[in-house]
Amino acid sequence: MKTITLRTDAQGTTTLTLDMPGRSWNVWNTESIADFAAAVDQIAEDDGCKGVIITSGKPGFLAGADLAMVEALTQGGQDAATLSAQVAPLSDALRRLETCGKPVVAAINGTALGGGFELALACHHRVLVDSPRAKVGLPEVQLGLLPGAGGTQRLPRLIGVQPALQLMTEGKALRPDKALKMGLVDAVVPAEALLDTARAWLATGPDAVQPWDRRGFRVPGGSLDDPKVGQVLMAGTAMIMAKTQGNMPAPVAILACVAEGLRLPMDQGLVVERRHFVSLLRDPVAGNMVRTLFLAKQEADGLARRPAGPPRRRPVRIGVLGAGLMGAGIAYVAAKAGMEVVVMDVDAATAADRAHGYAAAREDKAIARRRSSPEKKAAVLGRIQPAGGPAALQGCGLVVEAVFEDRAIKAEVTAAVDAVLDDDAVFGSNTSTLPITGLARASSRPGRFIGLHFFSPVERMPLVEVIVGEQTTDETLAWALDFVAALGKTPIVVRDSRGFYTSRVFGTYVSEGMAMLREGVAPALIENAGRRAGMPMPPLALADEVGLQLLAMVDRQTRADLGAAAPDKPSTPVVEQLVGAGRRGRRDGGGFYDYGEGGDKQLWTGLGALYPVAADQPDVETLVSRFLAIQAIEAVRCVEEGVITHARDVDLGAILGWGFAPWTGGPLAHIDTVGLADFIEEAEAFAAAHGPRFAVPALLREMQAAGRVFHPAPESP
Ligand code: NAI
């Protein structure tokens, strides 16, 4: 056994230590599962072994299943019987462990998630280390999966149906104090007392039988026949459907595992769980979510697109120009990451007021939630240094510009700051719409100029779109990526073009909603279809949030820059008409909606006069397909034009950047899932009905002819 050691002491206590060589974390993979199953057999047969402690040789306990294995299971195209045979060994070994007749205690020395916590659940007693870094829970639902190694059966039998369902359908992990309070573990103790506490429990001569294997066992909080629990199940189903719009099979399957499995003895409950688990593994949603949200994200966080040559640079002192919404946000996350941040605005007082005000407000909230402390707040604020002029930026290795979206103002600050920066300092612009190559003309060092497009609110949005201009050097790109990584954000790298990648594709969603309005589709139906598609906000409400005035300005700027070559957007006349009618968006008193005091909103009643609702209405599913298709087609065009090169980045940027329907795994995964032939047919029908914006990109036809897909299946495990 390479991944596990077994040691039995003179008292007959066997310590099973999970310790996978060459890895910083223990995970379940084919090898560690086989080793574990063999270890359980050995424990069961060894008469010298009287009790077992399970712990780990790493700082964490066990992180869950190896994602590459999950990827292979979800995308290998295996049939149900094969998959069932592939996932059985872990669940079977855990069942053998809890029925082997010897008391087993988990000494959880750090984070135990997913299959790691399922191992702890199969022990008769759980002791967890008291560390602020340790987390326990069953987050499988976030991968589109369910806890398939007994978690759906043991957790509700341990803590009750309602709290277990809540934890499993939300996939939330808990810190030690919360885990103890909810009964997920039996004790929380300091690290140095962990093993002694486990031994002390064994010394009490405990029963080696799980509560659920005893006669007369009752589920805490009430069995399924209890009307209160029945209500929980019904309300849970309704809530999940409302939240996921029926797009996510995993939470529903978790509910089914509990509703069916808890009526049965444990062994049969595990069979029920396996059936649902296998059907989720065969569902494209899980495979797509695993690929994009975990594998692609890991790659991006590991800076897969970073040019290898330039040595890594950890930014120590950076500059931020403009302390508005974005600049103050960027200064805050950089200071939180430990960097010294020099902030410049029109004057030092404004910079101090805005940047410190922003950071203080966020830190106060964090303190209220016990995620920060007055000392940490003081340290963060201390690292944000307001500056009166460019001279203070001397020595900054990188500067982010976030002044008004105005070419002349940006050019002016670029030139002023350039004069004091070192030759190799990177200058990043946070512009959301202006092409980088053009902005770089104001710089005396265009090779050092790059786009660093953050999203709002900066502290919450995980993505940074890094835009490479025509003259940007490899070194500049490498150092800009080092900066993004140091902030703990996820970068995607795109080439310069109008709207870059995210704003360009995201814009088609909002624009398509307005196109529907012009066709006479009922506004409520449009909004409903946006939600049904799995987008975080319906398109007309989103336009109000962005601001119709801003949308109009961007359109006008594009027409001024491109003239006749400007794309013909179906939204342009709608935006102009609303702005003309004084409806400029939420912040300006109302747009497509009227807004009440408490944040409630209703569609503006005047909308019907501008866009009469047609007698014939399309069905909602057609509108859902249309919303997904227009974004997917625009994303393919970005790939065709070389704006973005890797399919995984396309999908990752879409979900992290503008919340593109996560259940699809991203716009290109959506095309793969629909199937190229069907997608092309659908696009052709939309093009015939609604115009050339749906024209099938040549790349899709080439791929179809060559039998290619965006995300080929991985090797079998
Ligand atoms: P804002 O209006 O909140 O802040 C701009 C700040 O720049 C103000 O504090 C202003 O006093 C300062 N400023 C103006 N002229 C200056 C000068 N000559 N020298 C120094 N400071 C000056 O604007 P916001 O929303 O923060 O946007 C900033 C940039 O970020 C724009 O380019 C915008 O397109 C981009 N952006 C905005 C996003 C958003 O959601 N608001 C998202 C992504 C990018």
XYZ file of C-alpha atoms in Angstrom, residues 8-582:
575
model
C -0.970 -1.332 15.558
C 0.352 -0.529 19.048
C 0.666 -2.751 22.134
C -2.881 -1.869 23.263
C -4.296 -3.101 19.961
C -5.074 0.351 18.559
C -4.502 0.475 14.824
C -3.730 3.871 13.348
C -4.635 4.156 9.667
C -2.817 7.148 8.181
C -3.813 8.457 4.759
C -0.681 9.853 3.166
C -0.452 9.905 -0.612
C 3.128 10.291 -1.800
C 3.984 13.250 -4.002
C 0.787 15.178 -3.304
C -0.004 18.028 -0.947
C -3.552 16.701 -0.431
C -5.031 13.249 0.046
C -7.740 12.489 -2.499
C -9.751 9.464 -3.505
C -8.487 7.976 -6.733
C -8.351 4.421 -8.048
C -5.150 3.720 -6.156
C -6.078 5.209 -2.786
C -9.503 3.544 -2.890
C -7.942 0.129 -3.599
C -5.427 0.659 -0.771
C -8.174 1.705 1.594
C -10.326 -1.327 0.748
C -7.323 -3.601 1.387
C -6.616 -1.820 4.691
C -10.216 -2.327 5.828
C -9.974 -6.053 5.032
C -6.765 -6.265 7.000
C -8.304 -4.473 10.001
C -11.349 -6.744 9.930
C -9.252 -9.896 9.861
C -6.549 -8.864 12.332
C -7.474 -10.275 15.754
C -4.790 -8.099 17.342
C -6.631 -4.960 16.272
C -9.161 -3.831 18.890
C -9.923 -0.335 17.681
C -9.013 2.029 14.830
C -7.982 5.670 14.493
C -8.160 7.124 10.997
C -6.097 10.231 10.353
C -3.943 11.857 7.692
C -0.263 12.583 7.208
C -1.018 15.842 5.413
C -2.109 19.226 6.765
C -5.632 18.398 5.503
C -7.588 15.177 6.101
C -8.930 14.275 2.646
C -10.064 16.753 -0.004
C -12.562 14.485 -1.792
C -12.445 12.698 -5.110
C -9.604 13.355 -7.523
C -11.130 15.681 -10.099
C -9.407 14.016 -13.023
C -11.128 10.782 -11.947
C -14.459 12.604 -11.673
C -13.883 14.057 -15.121
C -13.241 10.623 -16.580
C -16.311 9.213 -14.812
C -18.558 12.024 -16.013
C -17.344 12.267 -19.581
C -16.062 8.880 -20.558
C -19.432 7.809 -21.994
C -19.540 4.567 -19.963
C -22.828 2.726 -19.544
C -24.620 2.561 -16.209
C -23.396 -0.913 -15.281
C -19.743 -0.011 -15.914
C -20.064 3.204 -13.926
C -21.801 1.405 -11.104
C -18.910 -1.046 -10.922
C -16.420 1.836 -10.982
C -17.987 3.749 -8.099
C -18.917 0.762 -5.917
C -15.526 0.016 -4.296
C -15.362 3.146 -2.105
C -18.943 2.957 -0.884
C -18.558 -0.785 -0.234
C -15.291 -0.321 1.666
C -16.854 2.359 3.885
C -19.768 0.063 4.666
C -17.338 -2.752 5.539
C -15.459 -0.346 7.819
C -18.511 0.593 9.885
C -19.659 -3.042 10.183
C -16.257 -4.660 10.816
C -16.993 -5.060 14.519
C -14.205 -2.762 15.723
C -14.759 0.783 16.925
C -13.408 3.362 14.492
C -12.728 7.011 15.258
C -11.870 9.687 12.715
C -9.165 12.067 13.946
C -9.881 14.807 11.416
C -6.724 16.886 11.437
C -7.827 19.383 8.770
C -10.259 19.921 5.925
C -12.439 16.916 5.052
C -14.696 17.511 2.078
C -16.888 15.312 -0.092
C -15.574 11.760 -0.069
C -13.202 12.820 2.712
C -16.063 13.701 4.994
C -17.985 10.612 3.860
C -15.095 8.573 5.261
C -15.490 10.399 8.581
C -19.239 9.713 8.519
C -18.577 5.978 8.191
C -16.558 6.080 11.437
C -18.300 5.554 14.783
C -16.939 8.768 16.276
C -15.504 11.997 14.870
C -12.988 14.341 16.482
C -12.137 17.494 14.524
C -9.152 19.778 14.923
C -9.925 23.299 16.160
C -8.356 25.269 13.343
C -9.758 28.296 11.506
C -8.563 26.734 8.262
C -10.368 23.405 8.670
C -13.652 22.879 6.842
C -15.955 19.867 6.664
C -18.924 19.222 4.420
C -20.392 17.635 1.320
C -19.971 20.123 -1.554
C -20.611 17.609 -4.384
C -23.712 19.482 -5.553
C -21.428 22.265 -6.779
C -20.003 19.825 -9.294
C -23.483 18.773 -10.364
C -23.087 15.566 -8.317
C -24.247 14.024 -5.063
C -22.244 12.495 -2.220
C -22.019 8.998 -3.669
C -20.095 7.187 -0.944
C -22.900 6.963 1.588
C -23.142 10.675 2.399
C -26.792 11.039 1.409
C -27.673 8.113 3.691
C -25.464 8.735 6.729
C -25.723 12.506 7.146
C -29.544 12.650 7.523
C -29.452 9.618 9.843
C -26.839 11.449 11.915
C -28.218 15.016 12.129
C -31.786 14.822 10.772
C -33.431 15.225 7.383
C -33.845 18.975 7.258
C -30.339 20.130 8.226
C -28.755 17.361 6.138
C -30.747 18.322 3.064
C -29.847 21.939 3.488
C -26.135 21.164 3.773
C -26.102 18.754 0.851
C -28.245 20.765 -1.592
C -26.299 23.957 -0.934
C -22.946 22.211 -0.760
C -21.832 24.468 2.057
C -18.730 23.551 4.064
C -18.647 24.323 7.791
C -15.948 25.570 10.150
C -15.309 23.503 13.296
C -17.557 25.465 15.711
C -20.534 25.238 13.339
C -19.840 21.581 12.534
C -19.887 20.726 16.236
C -23.064 22.707 16.840
C -24.854 20.905 14.015
C -23.659 17.511 15.156
C -21.439 16.710 12.174
C -18.621 15.914 14.594
C -18.583 14.788 18.229
C -15.728 16.939 19.509
C -13.506 19.839 18.435
C -10.086 19.913 20.093
C -6.700 21.614 19.620
C -4.360 19.928 17.146
C -2.032 18.618 19.853
C -4.926 16.894 21.659
C -6.440 15.285 18.547
C -4.948 11.796 18.734
C -5.173 11.595 22.534
C -8.868 12.474 22.378
C -9.392 9.756 19.786
C -7.515 7.251 21.960
C -9.465 8.291 25.039
C -12.719 7.563 23.199
C -11.472 4.108 22.229
C -10.470 3.541 25.866
C -14.112 3.927 26.956
C -14.789 0.587 25.282
C -17.382 1.934 22.844
C -19.824 -0.110 20.826
C -18.722 -0.743 17.277
C -22.242 -0.370 15.916
C -23.584 2.696 14.116
C -26.832 4.091 15.523
C -28.558 3.311 12.208
C -27.623 -0.342 12.441
C -29.265 -0.729 15.851
C -32.768 -2.102 16.293
C -35.398 0.549 16.765
C -33.221 3.333 15.270
C -35.079 6.602 14.721
C -33.886 9.427 12.506
C -33.236 12.462 14.725
C -35.770 15.228 14.163
C -38.388 12.811 12.822
C -38.690 10.058 10.230
C -40.066 10.487 6.727
C -43.561 9.633 7.973
C -43.521 12.582 10.337
C -45.746 15.256 8.719
C -43.178 17.925 9.584
C -40.494 16.068 7.668
C -42.879 15.480 4.774
C -43.372 19.227 4.612
C -39.615 19.774 4.587
C -39.304 17.495 1.566
C -42.098 19.245 -0.311
C -40.851 22.729 0.486
C -37.306 21.634 -0.389
C -38.425 20.409 -3.810
C -40.270 23.637 -4.517
C -37.335 25.739 -3.405
C -34.855 23.815 -5.527
C -37.043 24.098 -8.607
C -37.426 27.845 -8.068
C -33.704 28.335 -7.527
C -32.382 26.135 -10.316
C -35.308 26.516 -12.748
C -35.165 22.767 -13.164
C -31.759 23.038 -14.855
C -29.765 21.237 -12.161
C -30.474 17.545 -11.638
C -28.160 17.116 -8.644
C -30.149 18.769 -5.829
C -33.278 16.946 -6.959
C -31.390 13.631 -6.946
C -30.082 14.350 -3.427
C -33.642 14.869 -2.269
C -34.689 11.626 -3.936
C -31.847 9.705 -2.256
C -33.053 10.905 1.139
C -36.772 10.439 0.414
C -36.312 6.898 -0.896
C -33.268 5.732 1.025
C -34.302 6.676 4.534
C -37.230 4.265 4.415
C -34.815 1.390 3.903
C -32.093 -0.311 5.914
C -28.637 1.176 5.307
C -27.458 -1.447 2.802
C -30.444 -0.853 0.567
C -30.258 2.892 1.057
C -26.743 2.734 -0.356
C -28.066 0.916 -3.424
C -30.617 3.679 -3.977
C -27.860 6.285 -3.638
C -25.669 4.511 -6.161
C -28.456 4.395 -8.736
C -29.006 8.165 -8.488
C -25.262 8.807 -8.437
C -24.704 6.862 -11.641
C -27.542 8.639 -13.386
C -25.982 11.995 -12.465
C -22.589 10.841 -13.725
C -24.253 10.115 -17.059
C -25.921 13.550 -17.180
C -23.997 16.145 -19.221
C -24.579 18.818 -16.549
C -22.133 17.200 -14.113
C -19.435 16.675 -16.724
C -19.744 20.220 -17.989
C -19.654 21.756 -14.523
C -16.677 19.649 -13.450
C -14.729 20.594 -16.553
C -15.340 24.314 -16.450
C -15.736 25.252 -12.809
C -13.001 23.001 -11.509
C -10.581 21.755 -14.153
C -10.564 24.863 -16.330
C -10.478 27.087 -13.262
C -7.551 25.171 -11.812
C -5.664 25.554 -15.083
C -6.372 29.276 -15.237
C -5.428 29.793 -11.586
C -2.196 27.933 -12.292
C -1.535 30.546 -15.034
C -1.628 28.047 -17.884
C -1.429 30.883 -20.456
C 1.554 32.628 -18.867
C 4.602 32.921 -21.147
C 7.217 30.699 -19.507
C 10.305 32.849 -20.048
C 10.012 35.797 -17.683
C 10.771 35.003 -14.038
C 7.846 35.202 -11.613
C 7.272 38.581 -10.036
C 5.421 39.159 -6.810
C 4.078 42.705 -6.814
C 5.014 44.566 -3.644
C 3.962 48.123 -4.406
C 1.362 49.016 -7.004
C -0.468 52.141 -8.120
C -4.171 52.703 -8.796
C -5.356 55.697 -10.832
C -8.909 56.791 -10.097
C -10.535 55.912 -6.780
C -14.076 55.471 -8.098
C -16.136 52.320 -7.833
C -13.561 50.179 -9.659
C -10.322 51.862 -8.577
C -11.294 51.767 -4.888
C -12.268 48.109 -5.275
C -8.970 47.194 -6.935
C -7.002 49.105 -4.281
C -8.903 47.225 -1.573
C -8.281 43.712 -2.927
C -4.605 44.516 -3.563
C -4.146 45.861 -0.014
C -5.915 42.794 1.335
C -3.471 40.638 -0.609
C -0.653 42.402 1.257
C 0.479 44.899 -1.378
C 1.313 48.542 -0.719
C -1.141 50.534 -2.846
C -0.604 54.131 -3.916
C -3.956 55.612 -4.971
C -4.342 58.722 -7.083
C -7.492 60.635 -7.963
C -8.092 64.278 -8.849
C -6.453 65.165 -5.522
C -5.153 63.383 -2.446
C -8.208 64.178 -0.334
C -10.576 62.625 -2.900
C -8.345 59.570 -3.241
C -8.222 59.117 0.546
C -11.899 59.690 1.000
C -13.001 57.222 -1.681
C -10.375 54.492 -1.347
C -10.343 54.430 2.463
C -14.115 54.799 2.597
C -14.578 51.797 0.302
C -12.119 49.597 2.163
C -13.429 50.598 5.602
C -17.039 49.818 4.659
C -16.067 46.314 3.389
C -13.877 45.599 6.399
C -16.609 46.703 8.824
C -18.978 44.216 7.205
C -16.313 41.513 7.417
C -15.734 42.289 11.087
C -19.467 42.005 11.758
C -19.324 38.542 10.153
C -16.196 37.661 12.134
C -14.133 37.368 8.937
C -11.850 40.267 9.879
C -10.782 42.177 12.982
C -10.101 45.836 13.859
C -6.357 45.063 13.649
C -6.648 43.560 10.178
C -8.799 46.480 9.065
C -6.186 48.956 10.303
C -3.449 47.050 8.480
C -5.393 47.009 5.193
C -6.205 50.718 5.416
C -2.588 51.435 6.336
C -1.420 49.866 3.093
C -3.670 52.137 0.989
C -1.712 55.375 0.546
C -3.519 58.321 -1.081
C -1.294 60.383 -3.381
C -1.470 63.965 -4.535
C 0.275 63.479 -7.861
C 2.103 61.050 -10.152
C 5.442 61.485 -8.348
C 4.206 59.212 -5.547
C 3.937 56.338 -8.053
C 7.674 56.134 -8.465
C 8.890 52.614 -7.762
C 5.502 50.943 -8.393
C 6.021 47.752 -10.401
C 2.516 47.904 -11.799
C -0.185 50.547 -12.149
C -3.882 50.003 -12.831
C -5.741 52.856 -14.452
C -9.464 53.172 -13.585
C -10.365 56.796 -14.328
C -13.444 57.823 -16.348
C -14.145 55.853 -19.527
C -12.929 58.712 -21.685
C -10.054 58.452 -24.167
C -8.737 61.964 -23.593
C -8.673 61.668 -19.799
C -7.096 58.214 -19.984
C -4.443 59.502 -22.408
C -3.626 62.387 -20.105
C -3.096 60.283 -16.976
C -1.206 57.638 -18.954
C 1.337 60.174 -20.177
C 1.677 61.846 -16.768
C 2.288 58.574 -14.954
C 4.552 57.130 -17.652
C 7.001 59.921 -17.010
C 7.750 58.684 -13.476
C 7.527 54.883 -13.863
C 10.506 52.560 -14.177
C 11.113 51.195 -17.674
C 9.825 47.752 -16.838
C 6.750 48.800 -14.834
C 3.488 47.405 -16.222
C 0.624 49.763 -17.026
C -2.808 48.085 -16.977
C -6.022 49.773 -18.043
C -9.345 48.695 -16.562
C -11.276 50.037 -19.540
C -14.414 48.067 -20.242
C -14.882 49.055 -23.884
C -11.965 50.989 -25.395
C -9.523 48.922 -27.471
C -6.179 48.586 -25.683
C -3.953 49.139 -28.713
C -5.494 52.575 -29.204
C -5.112 53.527 -25.539
C -1.482 52.370 -25.615
C -0.702 55.126 -28.134
C -0.731 57.604 -25.257
C 2.131 55.684 -23.660
C 5.812 56.123 -24.407
C 6.186 52.398 -23.598
C 3.320 50.655 -25.467
C 4.988 47.258 -24.923
C 4.303 47.682 -21.193
C 0.645 48.510 -21.784
C -2.031 45.854 -21.180
C -5.741 45.577 -20.368
C -6.749 44.418 -16.874
C -10.519 44.219 -16.980
C -11.956 43.696 -13.495
C -15.640 43.142 -12.813
C -17.851 44.888 -10.300
C -17.954 44.490 -7.314
C -14.227 43.821 -7.463
C -13.935 42.030 -4.111
C -16.619 39.537 -5.068
C -16.101 38.909 -8.784
C -13.452 36.234 -9.359
C -12.487 36.928 -12.983
C -9.992 39.326 -14.555
C -9.972 39.543 -18.340
C -6.382 40.246 -19.362
C -6.224 41.954 -22.768
C -3.112 41.758 -24.910
C -2.672 44.760 -27.209
C -0.786 44.668 -30.516
C 2.447 45.790 -28.895
C 2.119 44.191 -25.458
C 5.235 42.123 -24.722
C 5.332 38.597 -23.309
C 7.012 39.920 -20.186
C 4.190 42.414 -19.613
C 1.613 39.640 -19.990
C 3.531 37.361 -17.620
C 3.803 40.027 -14.913
C 0.197 41.129 -15.318
C -0.829 37.497 -14.782
C 1.423 37.241 -11.722
C -0.416 40.259 -10.324
C -3.851 38.709 -10.977
C -2.732 35.484 -9.295
C -1.368 37.410 -6.309
C -4.830 38.957 -5.887
C -6.328 35.462 -5.759
C -8.349 36.119 -8.927
C -8.769 33.913 -11.986
C -7.420 35.307 -15.275
C -8.388 34.615 -18.867
C -6.181 35.988 -21.624
C -7.823 37.577 -24.676
C -6.673 39.539 -27.673
C -7.566 43.133 -28.171
C -10.843 43.863 -29.954
C -13.972 45.893 -29.369
C -15.708 44.746 -26.194
C -12.900 42.176 -25.797
C -14.499 38.831 -25.076
C -16.787 39.107 -22.034
C -18.514 42.447 -22.729
C -18.972 41.534 -26.363
C -20.725 38.216 -25.763
C -22.589 39.346 -22.655
C -23.954 42.278 -24.679
C -25.731 39.893 -27.058
C -27.859 38.550 -24.199
C -29.183 41.951 -23.183
C -29.560 42.979 -26.813
C -31.534 39.829 -27.690
C -33.995 40.575 -24.885
C -34.647 43.957 -26.477
C -34.984 42.369 -29.927
C -37.744 40.180 -28.500
C -39.449 43.258 -27.088
C -39.496 44.835 -30.561
C -41.069 41.677 -31.972
C -43.953 42.009 -29.534
C -42.950 39.292 -27.091
C -44.511 40.015 -23.689
C -41.868 41.585 -21.409
C -42.704 39.217 -18.541
C -42.183 36.247 -20.864
C -38.799 37.610 -21.986
C -37.679 38.003 -18.388
C -38.975 34.601 -17.447
C -37.068 32.991 -20.330
C -33.838 34.686 -19.210
C -34.288 33.220 -15.751
C -35.268 29.821 -17.111
C -32.090 29.763 -19.189
C -30.175 29.948 -15.924
C -28.845 33.473 -16.374
C -28.352 35.273 -13.044
C -30.646 38.135 -14.048
C -33.297 38.585 -16.734
C -32.154 40.750 -19.668
C -34.344 43.834 -19.244
C -33.670 44.064 -15.504
C -29.983 43.669 -16.291
C -30.102 46.523 -18.823
C -31.615 48.702 -16.086
C -28.775 47.752 -13.734
C -26.052 48.528 -16.275
C -27.866 51.765 -17.115
C -29.529 52.540 -20.447
C -27.663 55.812 -20.698
C -24.356 53.916 -20.550
C -25.562 51.392 -23.166
C -26.540 54.290 -25.442
C -23.132 55.941 -24.963
C -21.248 52.750 -25.814
C -23.395 52.298 -28.954
C -22.749 55.870 -30.030
C -19.023 55.568 -29.421
C -18.915 52.358 -31.488
C -20.747 54.028 -34.368
C -18.456 57.052 -34.167
C -15.382 54.789 -34.257
C -16.501 52.293 -36.881
C -19.015 54.191 -39.023
C -20.746 51.910 -41.502
C -18.774 48.920 -40.191
C -20.475 49.170 -36.784
C -22.510 46.027 -36.057
C -26.249 46.389 -36.467
C -27.518 45.701 -32.958
C -31.243 45.093 -32.541
C -31.133 46.823 -29.160
C -29.939 50.219 -30.413
C -33.367 51.687 -31.303
C -34.883 50.349 -28.064
C -32.158 51.888 -25.931
C -32.471 55.237 -27.738
C -36.241 55.194 -27.405
C -36.154 54.514 -23.662
C -33.461 57.086 -22.983
C -35.471 59.553 -25.104
C -38.509 58.846 -22.906
C -36.434 59.662 -19.810
